[in-house]
Amino acid sequence: MSDENKNEVLKGGEFLIKESDPQSVFTMDDLTEEQRMMADTAREFVEKEIIPNVDDIDKQKEGLTVSLLEKAGEIGLLGTFIPEEYGGLGENFDTNTILSMEMGNAHSFGVSFAAHTGIGTLPILYYGTEEQKQKYLPALASGEMKSAYCLTEPTSGSDALSAKTTAVLSEDGTHYILNGQKMWITNGGFADILITFAQVDGDKFTCFIIPTDSEGFTKGEEENKMGIKGSSTRALFLDNVKVPKENVLGEIGKGHYVAFNILNVGRFKLGAMVTGGAKKYISIAVQYANERKQFGKTIASFGAIKYKLAEMAVRVFVSEAAMLRTSGLINQMSEELMADGAQFSDSLIKSAEEYAIESSMMKVFGSEMLDYVADEVVQVHGGYGYSEEYPAARAYRDSRINRLFEGTNEINRLLVVDMLIKRSMKGRLDLLGPAMAIQKELLSIPEFGDEPEGLLAKEMKAVRNAKKAALMIAGSAVQKFMQKLAEEQEVIMNITDMLIEIFTSESAILRTLKYAAAKGDEAAEMYAKMTSVYVSDSLERINLYGKHAIAAFAEGDDMKLLLLGMKRFTKLDPVNTTKLRREVADKMIEENKYCF
Amino acid sequence: MKIAVCVSHVPDTATKVNIGPDGKTLDPNGVAFVLNPYDEYAIEEALKTKELLGESEVVVISLGPDVNKETIRKALAMGADGGVLLKDENYRDSYAVAKALAAEIETQGAQLVFFGKQSVDYDNGIVGQLTAEMLGFNCATVAVDFKLDGDKITVEREIEGGKEVVETSIPAVITAQKGLNEPRYASLKGIMAAKRKTIEEKEAAAAENYTEVLGMKKPPEKAAGKIVGEDASAVPELIRLLKEEAKVI
């Protein structure tokens, strides 16, 4: 981990073995005026069109979501990823991230919106033929046509490639005949086209575009769901549906490329939406705490409530730092590829794949962060949080789905380690060298150098050491289990959780240092306080995850050595997080909103 | 025909404002500024009028420091054709603002001018009228409906307890009230197009202030409410307090 590598752009997964320059990370303070204006329009749209209608949307009032999608299309919100030549705006990845954040508090509508613009549109943008792009993209950008993505089936959820829907080429070779059932299809009630997966000749997993006016296509009833009640979710049935062979999307037998590459972006976008949503929910809690009086004081003046307000803010701040850092990396790579002559869509596929590890981590971290926030927003409201008269209840039940769709958090946690190991074996990522170096370091006498000075310098050192801890655990687990590591899911979860803590902690530090470099240490005071609280707690959690993993697979002297390593690599002087949290909460209480 | 819209850059009504150390000006630190909400109706009406007339142009004029360009750009994103920033860093009262705006409207040769009925920062609500007077234009204020037929203008105005319909003709200044129309969004395409539109920067015409701000004060903290009782037996006491203490009935 030498300083020479500081200014290089991080490759996917490299955060574990390299350091980053604070100037290299994308943050909220780097938005252009145009990006800010676009975010304003999206925010205004949600505030004016969605929030006043949430009850009607949740009751699935006839035609409401469809007309709101069309309105979003008129303003341009549906076509931000679609290039100008196909009727969109061709905005870069970062702008799309910022706009996704603004949809984060749109509740059920946000889900309909994301399904249409993401998994419903991107497959055609990525893999469509010129004819398919011409035919569908302008109508998807304007909202004239609505789309749904049909991967899941009754017996294939996380194991998506085992889909049973079949597609058989007709005798005259002009079309395919599809038979099967799809489950949990968002926008299933009103979509005009379905991006659908089926097995050609029994085992060639293939993607099709199916118009919903096809004969043999029928819809089930609306699912009665725990939350996001306003989003249309249905089972769909294909009974000898004839699909012209021009409607094959991508190549026969290459449907998994479509499915997985779409999910890379989808996971990242989910991370962006939940972060944006959580910021708004915290403001709701702060405003309530400032109004509600008990024992003659506002409840915001009580330490127990301040703790909640501050901890919510800390987690959102960190989520935003890590999520935007990831966005910036994807954006930068995509722009570099385009500068080298790549098509916009190809540049997106490649850059989203490069940072698939980070995107999965943002999906997991963001969705769990939002669940924490939504839960505490209810708690701050007390009994009123349980009443439908207040927004907290809806925030709570609508949050839960985020840990389930776009790959459950468990699947995503498994993927993080799986991708890291595969990249290491293919030589894309040199984890072996650094892992060996740490084993050597473990056997040497620790250095007792001076404690570093400067803003968050101790925290930075702690994160640097935590990377060693994670590499130590991951390296030992691979050595111990070899090819069978995949069967040790609990250990994999421990490793992923350590990696998430490291990536988020480092991102918060980088965000704060970048801000301090631009505006001065004093201006960055609150950022630094939140980062300090997070890193301090994070180190404790990393220590715990590491110990769980060690206990699961090591014995005797091995175990002793690894435990010693954990102790050495997760050391940080105690921080008065109570005082820091109070200060963070007081700032929000004064501003009457989430203000970071 | 050239249509002008005069817009101001004001603190967002949801933002918390603080008084600066001199006790006379707002402290802009940490304050989110937006396009004055009433001006959104003015812009929308100008754009609708342009769409109706065809051959015409909408120019947006704002007086103030460099940051006012953000507000002008929002109007351009909504669809205005061009913008003018009349640069002035110093405080101006309504008269001095109107003086500079009138000079620019004359230079532009605009025959129809829209204002918001007031700016939500200083709330004087007279810049439109003063400008009309200086230009010798007709003026209809607090418009909730606007119709143009040739040179003839019909305006429905909101007045206390009802509405008044007035007729006048071009050249005219109209000030917009909420309800005049539903302002359009600055669409994403509009935002991109706004980048290519020009904002002309000029020194604002000099003018003397006729008023001086002596000081600013925040409203007093709202006192805590009082619970008189829980059931019907408390009603007489409530009535007594409303009569004698609050003096509202």
PDB file of C-alpha atoms in Angstrom, chain A residues 33-39 41-42 44-46 48-49 71 74-77 80 84 87-91 99 293 589-593, chain B residues 14-16 18 30 32 40 69-71 73-77 182-192 194-196 222-225:
ATOM      1  CA  GLU A  33     -25.200  23.739 -11.755  1.00  0.00           C
ATOM      2  CA  GLU A  34     -26.970  21.667 -14.391  1.00  0.00           C
ATOM      3  CA  GLN A  35     -27.006  18.577 -12.166  1.00  0.00           C
ATOM      4  CA  ARG A  36     -28.384  20.654  -9.304  1.00  0.00           C
ATOM      5  CA  MET A  37     -31.125  22.073 -11.538  1.00  0.00           C
ATOM      6  CA  MET A  38     -32.082  18.608 -12.749  1.00  0.00           C
ATOM      7  CA  ALA A  39     -32.212  17.363  -9.169  1.00  0.00           C
ATOM      8  CA  THR A  41     -36.861  19.408 -11.087  1.00  0.00           C
ATOM      9  CA  ALA A  42     -36.987  15.786  -9.916  1.00  0.00           C
ATOM     10  CA  GLU A  44     -40.254  19.304  -7.337  1.00  0.00           C
ATOM     11  CA  PHE A  45     -41.921  16.514  -9.289  1.00  0.00           C
ATOM     12  CA  VAL A  46     -41.925  14.221  -6.251  1.00  0.00           C
ATOM     13  CA  LYS A  48     -45.895  18.212  -6.189  1.00  0.00           C
ATOM     14  CA  GLU A  49     -47.095  15.090  -7.964  1.00  0.00           C
ATOM     15  CA  LYS A  71     -45.891  13.101 -16.709  1.00  0.00           C
ATOM     16  CA  GLU A  74     -42.870  14.711 -20.390  1.00  0.00           C
ATOM     17  CA  ILE A  75     -40.423  16.370 -18.024  1.00  0.00           C
ATOM     18  CA  GLY A  76     -37.643  14.095 -19.268  1.00  0.00           C
ATOM     19  CA  LEU A  77     -37.161  11.985 -16.162  1.00  0.00           C
ATOM     20  CA  THR A  80     -31.963  10.243 -18.712  1.00  0.00           C
ATOM     21  CA  GLU A  84     -30.328  11.839 -27.578  1.00  0.00           C
ATOM     22  CA  GLY A  87     -35.252  10.596 -27.759  1.00  0.00           C
ATOM     23  CA  GLY A  88     -33.524  10.699 -24.385  1.00  0.00           C
ATOM     24  CA  LEU A  89     -30.967  12.954 -22.774  1.00  0.00           C
ATOM     25  CA  GLY A  90     -27.896  10.724 -22.705  1.00  0.00           C
ATOM     26  CA  GLU A  91     -26.900  11.971 -19.284  1.00  0.00           C
ATOM     27  CA  LEU A  99     -31.756  11.795 -10.111  1.00  0.00           C
ATOM     28  CA  LYS A 293     -43.287  18.187  23.641  1.00  0.00           C
ATOM     29  CA  ILE A 589     -32.188  20.251  15.528  1.00  0.00           C
ATOM     30  CA  GLU A 590     -31.067  23.839  14.914  1.00  0.00           C
ATOM     31  CA  GLU A 591     -31.494  23.519  11.141  1.00  0.00           C
ATOM     32  CA  ASN A 592     -34.718  21.521  11.601  1.00  0.00           C
ATOM     33  CA  LYS A 593     -33.636  19.009   8.935  1.00  0.00           C
TER      34      LYS A 593
ATOM     35  CA  ALA B  14     -38.476  26.774   3.929  1.00  0.00           C
ATOM     36  CA  THR B  15     -34.965  27.995   4.700  1.00  0.00           C
ATOM     37  CA  LYS B  16     -33.978  29.479   8.032  1.00  0.00           C
ATOM     38  CA  ASN B  18     -30.500  34.908   9.974  1.00  0.00           C
ATOM     39  CA  GLY B  30     -26.393  28.582   4.580  1.00  0.00           C
ATOM     40  CA  ALA B  32     -30.966  28.330  -0.048  1.00  0.00           C
ATOM     41  CA  GLU B  40     -42.964  31.454 -11.626  1.00  0.00           C
ATOM     42  CA  LYS B  69     -27.888  34.101 -12.769  1.00  0.00           C
ATOM     43  CA  GLU B  70     -29.053  30.824 -11.190  1.00  0.00           C
ATOM     44  CA  THR B  71     -32.570  32.197 -11.058  1.00  0.00           C
ATOM     45  CA  ARG B  73     -31.133  30.131 -15.739  1.00  0.00           C
ATOM     46  CA  LYS B  74     -34.166  28.487 -14.139  1.00  0.00           C
ATOM     47  CA  ALA B  75     -36.416  30.792 -16.179  1.00  0.00           C
ATOM     48  CA  LEU B  76     -34.426  29.965 -19.305  1.00  0.00           C
ATOM     49  CA  ALA B  77     -34.835  26.259 -18.520  1.00  0.00           C
ATOM     50  CA  GLU B 182     -49.873  26.186 -13.265  1.00  0.00           C
ATOM     51  CA  PRO B 183     -46.176  26.919 -13.813  1.00  0.00           C
ATOM     52  CA  ARG B 184     -44.442  24.312 -15.934  1.00  0.00           C
ATOM     53  CA  TYR B 185     -41.439  22.341 -14.746  1.00  0.00           C
ATOM     54  CA  ALA B 186     -37.980  23.216 -15.902  1.00  0.00           C
ATOM     55  CA  SER B 187     -37.776  20.017 -17.967  1.00  0.00           C
ATOM     56  CA  LEU B 188     -34.489  18.173 -18.233  1.00  0.00           C
ATOM     57  CA  LYS B 189     -34.327  19.032 -21.930  1.00  0.00           C
ATOM     58  CA  GLY B 190     -35.063  22.651 -21.036  1.00  0.00           C
ATOM     59  CA  ILE B 191     -32.225  22.643 -18.521  1.00  0.00           C
ATOM     60  CA  MET B 192     -29.816  21.389 -21.166  1.00  0.00           C
ATOM     61  CA  ALA B 194     -30.672  26.726 -21.102  1.00  0.00           C
ATOM     62  CA  LYS B 195     -26.931  26.104 -21.165  1.00  0.00           C
ATOM     63  CA  ARG B 196     -26.831  27.339 -24.738  1.00  0.00           C
ATOM     64  CA  LYS B 222     -44.182  31.832  19.790  1.00  0.00           C
ATOM     65  CA  ALA B 223     -45.340  31.381  23.375  1.00  0.00           C
ATOM     66  CA  ALA B 224     -46.437  27.951  24.527  1.00  0.00           C
ATOM     67  CA  GLY B 225     -50.142  27.118  24.243  1.00  0.00           C
TER      68      GLY B 225
END
